[in-house]
Coordinates of N, CA and C in Angstrom, one line a residue:
M1174 N 17.3 -16.1 -13.3 CA 17.7 -15.5 -13.6 C 17.0 -14.5 -13.4
F1175 N 15.6 -14.7 -13.5 CA 14.7 -13.5 -13.6 C 14.4 -13.4 -11.9
F1176 N 14.5 -14.3 -11.8 CA 14.0 -13.6 -10.1 C 14.8 -13.5 -9.0
T1177 N 15.7 -12.2 -9.5 CA 15.9 -11.9 -8.1 C 16.1 -10.6 -8.9
G1178 N 16.1 -10.3 -10.3 CA 16.0 -8.5 -11.1 C 14.9 -7.7 -10.7
S1179 N 15.2 -7.4 -11.5 CA 14.0 -5.7 -11.8 C 12.4 -7.1 -11.8
F1180 N 12.5 -8.0 -12.2 CA 11.1 -8.4 -13.0 C 10.6 -9.0 -11.7
S1181 N 11.2 -9.4 -11.2 CA 11.7 -9.9 -9.7 C 10.5 -8.7 -8.4
R1182 N 11.5 -8.4 -8.3 CA 10.8 -6.6 -6.9 C 9.1 -6.6 -8.2
N1183 N 9.4 -6.2 -9.0 CA 8.5 -5.5 -10.2 C 6.9 -7.0 -9.5
I1184 N 7.1 -7.5 -10.0 CA 6.3 -9.1 -9.8 C 5.8 -8.9 -8.6
D1185 N 6.5 -8.6 -7.4 CA 6.2 -8.6 -6.1 C 5.5 -7.7 -6.1
M1186 N 6.6 -6.2 -6.1 CA 5.9 -5.3 -5.8 C 4.7 -5.2 -6.7
L1187 N 3.8 -5.6 -7.8 CA 3.0 -5.3 -8.1 C 1.6 -6.4 -7.6
N1188 N 2.1 -7.3 -7.2 CA 1.2 -8.6 -6.6 C 1.0 -7.9 -5.2
K1189 N 1.9 -7.5 -4.0 CA 1.1 -6.7 -2.8 C 0.7 -5.3 -2.8
T1190 N 0.9 -4.4 -4.1 CA -0.1 -3.7 -4.0 C -1.8 -4.2 -4.3
M1191 N -1.4 -5.4 -5.2 CA -2.6 -5.4 -5.8 C -3.1 -5.8 -4.5
D1192 N -2.9 -6.7 -4.0 CA -3.1 -7.6 -2.7 C -4.0 -6.4 -1.1
V1193 N -3.2 -5.9 -1.6 CA -4.3 -4.2 -1.2 C -5.0 -3.1 -1.1
G1194 N -5.3 -3.2 -2.8 CA -5.8 -3.3 -3.3 C -7.4 -3.6 -3.1
L1195 N -7.7 -5.4 -3.1 CA -8.9 -6.4 -2.5 C -8.6 -5.3 -1.0
L1196 N -7.4 -5.7 -0.5 CA -7.9 -5.5 1.0 C -9.2 -3.6 0.6
R1197 N -8.7 -2.6 0.4 CA -9.4 -1.5 0.3 C -10.3 -2.2 -0.7
R1198 N -11.1 -2.7 -1.0 CA -12.3 -2.7 -2.0 C -13.3 -3.3 -0.6
N1199 N -12.2 -4.3 -0.5 CA -13.2 -4.9 1.7 C -13.9 -3.9 2.0
V1200 N -12.9 -3.1 2.1 CA -13.2 -1.5 3.6 C -13.9 -0.8 2.7
M1201 N -13.7 -0.6 1.2 CA -14.8 0.3 0.9 C -16.0 -0.5 1.5
S1202 N -15.9 -1.8 0.9 CA -18.2 -1.9 0.8 C -18.7 -2.4 2.0
N1203 N -17.5 -3.1 3.1 CA -18.2 -2.6 4.1 C -18.3 -0.7 4.8
N1204 N -18.0 -0.1 4.5 CA -17.4 1.1 5.2 C -19.2 1.1 4.7
I1205 N -20.2 1.3 3.3 CA -20.9 1.5 2.6 C -21.9 0.1 2.3
A1206 N -21.4 -0.7 2.8 CA -22.6 -1.7 4.1 C -23.1 -1.4 5.6
N1207 N -22.4 -0.3 5.7 CA -23.0 0.4 6.9 C -23.2 1.7 7.0
A1208 N -22.9 2.5 5.5 CA -23.4 3.9 5.9 C -24.4 4.3 6.4
D1209 N -25.8 3.3 7.5 CA -26.7 4.0 7.8 C -26.6 3.9 8.9
T1210 N -25.5 3.0 9.7 CA -25.4 2.7 11.1 C -24.9 3.7 11.7
P1211 N -26.2 3.9 13.3 CA -25.8 4.5 13.8 C -24.3 5.0 14.3
N1212 N -23.5 5.6 14.8 CA -22.0 6.0 15.8 C -20.9 5.0 14.8
F1213 N -21.3 4.5 13.5 CA -20.4 3.7 13.2 C -19.3 4.4 12.2
K1214 N -18.0 4.3 12.1 CA -17.0 5.3 12.5 C -16.6 4.2 10.6
R1215 N -16.3 4.9 9.6 CA -15.8 4.8 8.8 C -13.7 4.5 8.8
T1216 N -13.4 3.1 7.4 CA -12.3 2.7 7.8 C -11.2 3.1 7.1
V1217 N -10.3 3.3 6.8 CA -9.2 4.0 5.6 C -8.2 2.4 5.4
V1218 N -8.2 2.7 4.3 CA -6.3 1.7 4.7 C -5.2 2.3 4.0
N1219 N -4.4 3.0 4.9 CA -2.8 3.5 5.0 C -1.4 2.3 3.5
F1220 N -1.4 2.9 3.2 CA -0.7 1.8 2.7 C 0.3 2.5 1.3
E1221 N 0.9 3.1 0.5 CA 0.8 3.9 -0.2 C 2.5 5.0 0.3
S1222 N 1.7 5.7 1.7 CA 2.9 6.0 1.9 C 3.9 5.5 2.5
S1223 N 3.5 4.7 3.6 CA 4.5 3.3 4.0 C 5.2 3.2 2.8
L1224 N 5.3 3.1 1.5 CA 5.7 2.1 0.7 C 6.2 2.4 0.2
K1225 N 6.5 4.8 0.0 CA 6.3 5.3 -0.3 C 7.8 5.8 0.8
R1226 N 7.8 5.8 1.4 CA 8.6 5.8 2.5 C 10.5 4.7 1.8
A1227 N 9.6 3.3 2.7 CA 10.5 2.3 2.5 C 11.0 2.4 1.8
L1228 N 10.7 3.0 0.0 CA 11.8 2.8 -1.3 C 12.2 3.7 -0.9
D1229 N 12.0 5.1 -0.4 CA 12.9 6.2 -0.7 C 14.1 5.6 0.2
S1230 N 13.9 5.4 1.7 CA 15.6 4.8 2.5 C 16.0 3.6 1.7
E1231 N 16.2 3.0 1.1 CA 17.0 2.9 0.3 C 18.0 2.9 -0.5
K1232 N 17.2 4.1 -1.1 CA 18.1 5.2 -1.8 C 19.0 6.5 -1.2
M1233 N 18.5 6.2 0.4 CA 19.3 7.3 1.4 C 20.1 7.3 0.9
R1234 N 21.4 8.7 1.1 CA 22.8 7.7 1.7 C 23.0 8.5 3.0
P1235 N 23.4 7.0 4.1 CA 23.5 6.8 5.4 C 24.1 8.3 5.8
F1236 N 23.5 8.6 7.0 CA 24.8 9.2 7.3 C 24.9 9.2 8.8
P1237 N 26.8 8.8 8.3 CA 27.7 8.3 9.3 C 27.3 8.0 11.2
T1238 N 26.8 7.4 12.0 CA 27.0 7.8 12.9 C 27.7 6.4 13.7
L1239 N 27.9 6.7 14.8 CA 29.0 6.0 15.8 C 27.3 5.5 16.5
L1240 N 27.7 3.4 16.6 CA 26.6 2.9 17.8 C 28.6 2.4 17.9
N1241 N 28.4 2.6 18.9 CA 29.4 2.3 19.9 C 28.7 1.4 20.9
N1242 N 27.4 1.3 21.7 CA 26.6 0.5 22.5 C 25.6 0.0 21.8
E1243 N 25.0 -1.3 23.0 CA 24.2 -1.5 21.7 C 23.2 -1.8 22.1
R1244 N 22.1 -0.1 23.6 CA 21.1 0.0 22.9 C 21.1 1.3 21.4
H1245 N 22.1 2.3 21.9 CA 22.0 2.7 20.6 C 21.3 3.1 19.3
I1246 N 20.9 3.7 18.7 CA 19.7 4.2 18.1 C 20.3 4.3 16.9
D1247 N 20.1 3.0 15.5 CA 20.1 3.3 14.3 C 19.6 4.5 13.5
F1248 N 19.9 5.4 13.2 CA 18.5 6.8 12.6 C 18.7 6.5 11.3
N1249 N 19.6 5.9 10.3 CA 19.4 5.8 9.2 C 18.8 4.4 8.7
R1250 N 18.8 3.9 9.1 CA 17.4 2.0 8.7 C 16.8 1.6 8.1
P1251 N 17.4 1.3 6.8 CA 16.9 1.0 5.5 C 15.3 0.8 6.2
Q1252 N 14.4 1.1 5.5 CA 12.9 -0.3 5.7 C 13.1 -0.6 4.2
N1253 N 12.7 -2.3 4.7 CA 12.6 -3.6 3.9 C 11.6 -3.0 2.9
W1254 N 10.9 -2.9 2.1 CA 10.2 -2.9 1.6 C 8.8 -3.5 1.7
R1255 N 9.5 -4.9 1.3 CA 8.4 -5.8 0.9 C 7.8 -6.5 3.0
D1256 N 8.7 -6.2 3.8 CA 8.0 -5.6 5.6 C 6.9 -4.9 5.5
V1257 N 6.2 -3.7 5.1 CA 5.5 -2.7 4.8 C 4.5 -3.5 4.6
K1258 N 3.3 -2.7 4.8 CA 1.8 -3.9 5.8 C 0.9 -2.6 5.6
P1259 N 0.1 -3.0 5.4 CA -0.9 -2.3 5.1 C -1.8 -2.1 6.7
R1260 N -2.1 -0.7 6.4 CA -2.6 -0.4 8.0 C -3.9 0.2 7.6
R1261 N -5.3 -0.6 8.8 CA -6.3 0.0 8.5 C -6.5 1.3 10.0
V1262 N -6.9 2.7 9.5 CA -6.9 4.0 9.9 C -8.8 4.0 10.5
L1263 N -8.8 3.9 12.0 CA -10.3 4.3 11.7 C -10.5 5.8 12.0
D1264 N -11.4 6.2 11.7 CA -11.2 7.7 11.0 C -12.2 8.0 12.1
Y1265 N -12.5 8.2 13.8 CA -13.5 8.4 13.9 C -13.1 10.1 14.3
L1266 N -12.4 11.3 13.6 CA -12.8 12.7 13.8 C -13.2 13.2 13.1
T1267 N -14.6 12.7 12.6 CA -14.9 13.3 11.0 C -16.3 12.7 11.4
T1268 N -17.1 14.0 11.3 CA -18.9 13.3 11.6 C -20.2 14.1 10.1
A1269 N -20.2 12.8 9.7 CA -21.1 13.7 7.8 C -22.5 13.6 8.2
K1270 N -23.3 12.1 9.2 CA -24.5 12.5 9.0 C -24.7 13.6 11.0
N1271 N -26.1 13.3 11.0 CA -26.7 13.9 13.1 C -26.6 12.4 14.0
N1272 N -26.0 11.7 13.0 CA -26.2 10.5 14.3 C -24.9 9.2 14.6
G1273 N -23.7 10.1 14.4 CA -22.2 9.9 14.8 C -22.0 9.0 13.5
N1274 N -22.5 8.7 12.2 CA -21.7 8.3 11.4 C -21.1 9.0 10.7
N1275 N -19.2 8.6 9.9 CA -19.3 9.9 8.8 C -18.7 8.8 7.6
V1276 N -20.0 8.0 7.5 CA -19.6 7.5 5.5 C -21.0 7.8 4.7
D1277 N -20.0 8.6 3.6 CA -20.4 10.1 3.1 C -20.4 8.9 1.6
I1278 N -20.7 8.7 1.3 CA -21.1 7.4 -0.4 C -21.1 7.7 -1.1
E1279 N -20.7 9.2 -1.9 CA -19.9 9.2 -2.7 C -18.8 9.1 -2.4
V1280 N -18.2 10.3 -2.0 CA -16.1 10.1 -1.1 C -16.1 8.2 -1.1
E1281 N -17.0 7.3 -0.8 CA -16.9 5.9 -1.0 C -17.2 5.2 -2.8
M1282 N -17.7 5.8 -3.3 CA -17.9 5.4 -3.8 C -17.5 5.6 -5.2
M1283 N -16.6 7.2 -4.9 CA -15.1 7.6 -5.4 C -13.6 6.8 -4.9
G1284 N -14.0 6.7 -4.1 CA -12.2 5.5 -3.7 C -12.8 3.9 -4.5
M1285 N -14.1 3.5 -4.5 CA -14.1 2.4 -5.0 C -13.9 2.4 -6.9
L1286 N -13.9 3.2 -7.3 CA -14.3 4.0 -9.1 C -12.2 4.4 -9.3
Q1287 N -11.6 4.8 -8.0 CA -10.8 4.5 -7.9 C -9.3 3.8 -7.7
N1288 N -9.4 2.5 -7.0 CA -9.6 0.9 -6.4 C -9.3 0.7 -8.0
Q1289 N -10.3 0.6 -8.0 CA -10.7 -0.3 -9.5 C -9.7 0.4 -10.9
L1290 N -10.0 1.3 -10.9 CA -9.1 1.8 -12.0 C -7.6 1.5 -11.8
S1291 N -7.3 0.9 -10.6 CA -6.0 1.7 -9.8 C -5.4 -0.3 -10.8
Y1292 N -6.7 -1.0 -10.0 CA -6.5 -2.4 -10.1 C -6.4 -2.9 -11.4
Q1293 N -6.8 -2.2 -11.8 CA -6.5 -2.1 -13.5 C -5.1 -2.5 -14.3
L1294 N -4.9 -1.0 -13.6 CA -4.0 -0.5 -14.4 C -3.0 -1.8 -13.8
M1295 N -2.9 -1.9 -12.5 CA -1.9 -3.1 -11.9 C -2.0 -4.8 -12.4
S1296 N -3.5 -4.9 -13.3 CA -2.9 -5.3 -13.9 C -2.8 -6.2 -15.2
Q1297 N -2.5 -4.7 -16.1 CA -2.1 -4.8 -17.1 C -0.6 -4.6 -17.6
M1298 N -0.1 -4.1 -16.1 CA 1.4 -3.8 -16.2 C 1.9 -5.4 -15.4
V1299 N 1.4 -6.5 -14.9 CA 1.9 -7.5 -15.3 C 2.1 -8.5 -15.8
Q1300 N 0.7 -7.8 -16.7 CA 0.1 -8.8 -18.2 C 1.9 -8.5 -18.8
S1301 N 1.9 -6.4 -18.1 CA 3.1 -6.4 -20.2 C 4.4 -7.1 -19.2
E1302 N 4.6 -6.6 -17.8 CA 6.3 -8.3 -17.4 C 5.9 -9.1 -17.8
F1303 N 4.8 -9.9 -17.6 CA 5.5 -11.1 -18.1 C 5.5 -11.2 -20.2
S1304 N 5.0 -10.3 -20.7 CA 4.6 -10.1 -22.2 C 6.6 -10.2 -22.4
R1305 N 7.3 -9.4 -21.6 CA 8.4 -8.1 -22.2 C 9.3 -10.3 -21.8
V1306 N 8.9 -10.8 -21.1 CA 9.2 -12.3 -21.1 C 9.4 -13.0 -22.1
N1307 N 7.8 -13.5 -22.5 CA 7.6 -13.5 -23.7 C 8.3 -13.6 -25.0
M1308 N 8.6 -12.0 -25.0 CA 9.0 -11.7 -25.7 C 10.3 -12.0 -26.1
V1309 N 11.5 -12.3 -24.6 CA 13.1 -12.8 -25.0 C 13.0 -14.3 -25.4
L1310 N 12.0 -15.0 -24.7 CA 12.1 -16.3 -24.6 C 12.0 -17.1 -26.5
R1311 N 11.0 -15.8 -26.9 CA 10.7 -16.0 -28.1 C 12.1 -16.7 -29.2

């Protein structure tokens, strides 16, 4: 009952987003650890925009297309949000220091703080989901 509706979807989405938060923390930690390494380029994690596109594609009304050959491409193919994976992107376009390194420690620390707050919020949301289930089961 609970594992086919919005409860399961919410928990899966929160779980996936929390996993991405952990990946983002590791990436930022790596950036900070290499803040003084010459020619090191920082890495960022992209996930939320891809997840939003996938969720928006589920809501879209498909424009009727005629596909009468297997080589035709369906432009309105909805993307499953479960298939969205985080992407690590190397930022090689910016330079913050003269040695070719582009890690700005203040930016990384602010990102770590934002990531931590986001993770705490998501864990509270998971707790809230399960407390509602407990309330129903009493």
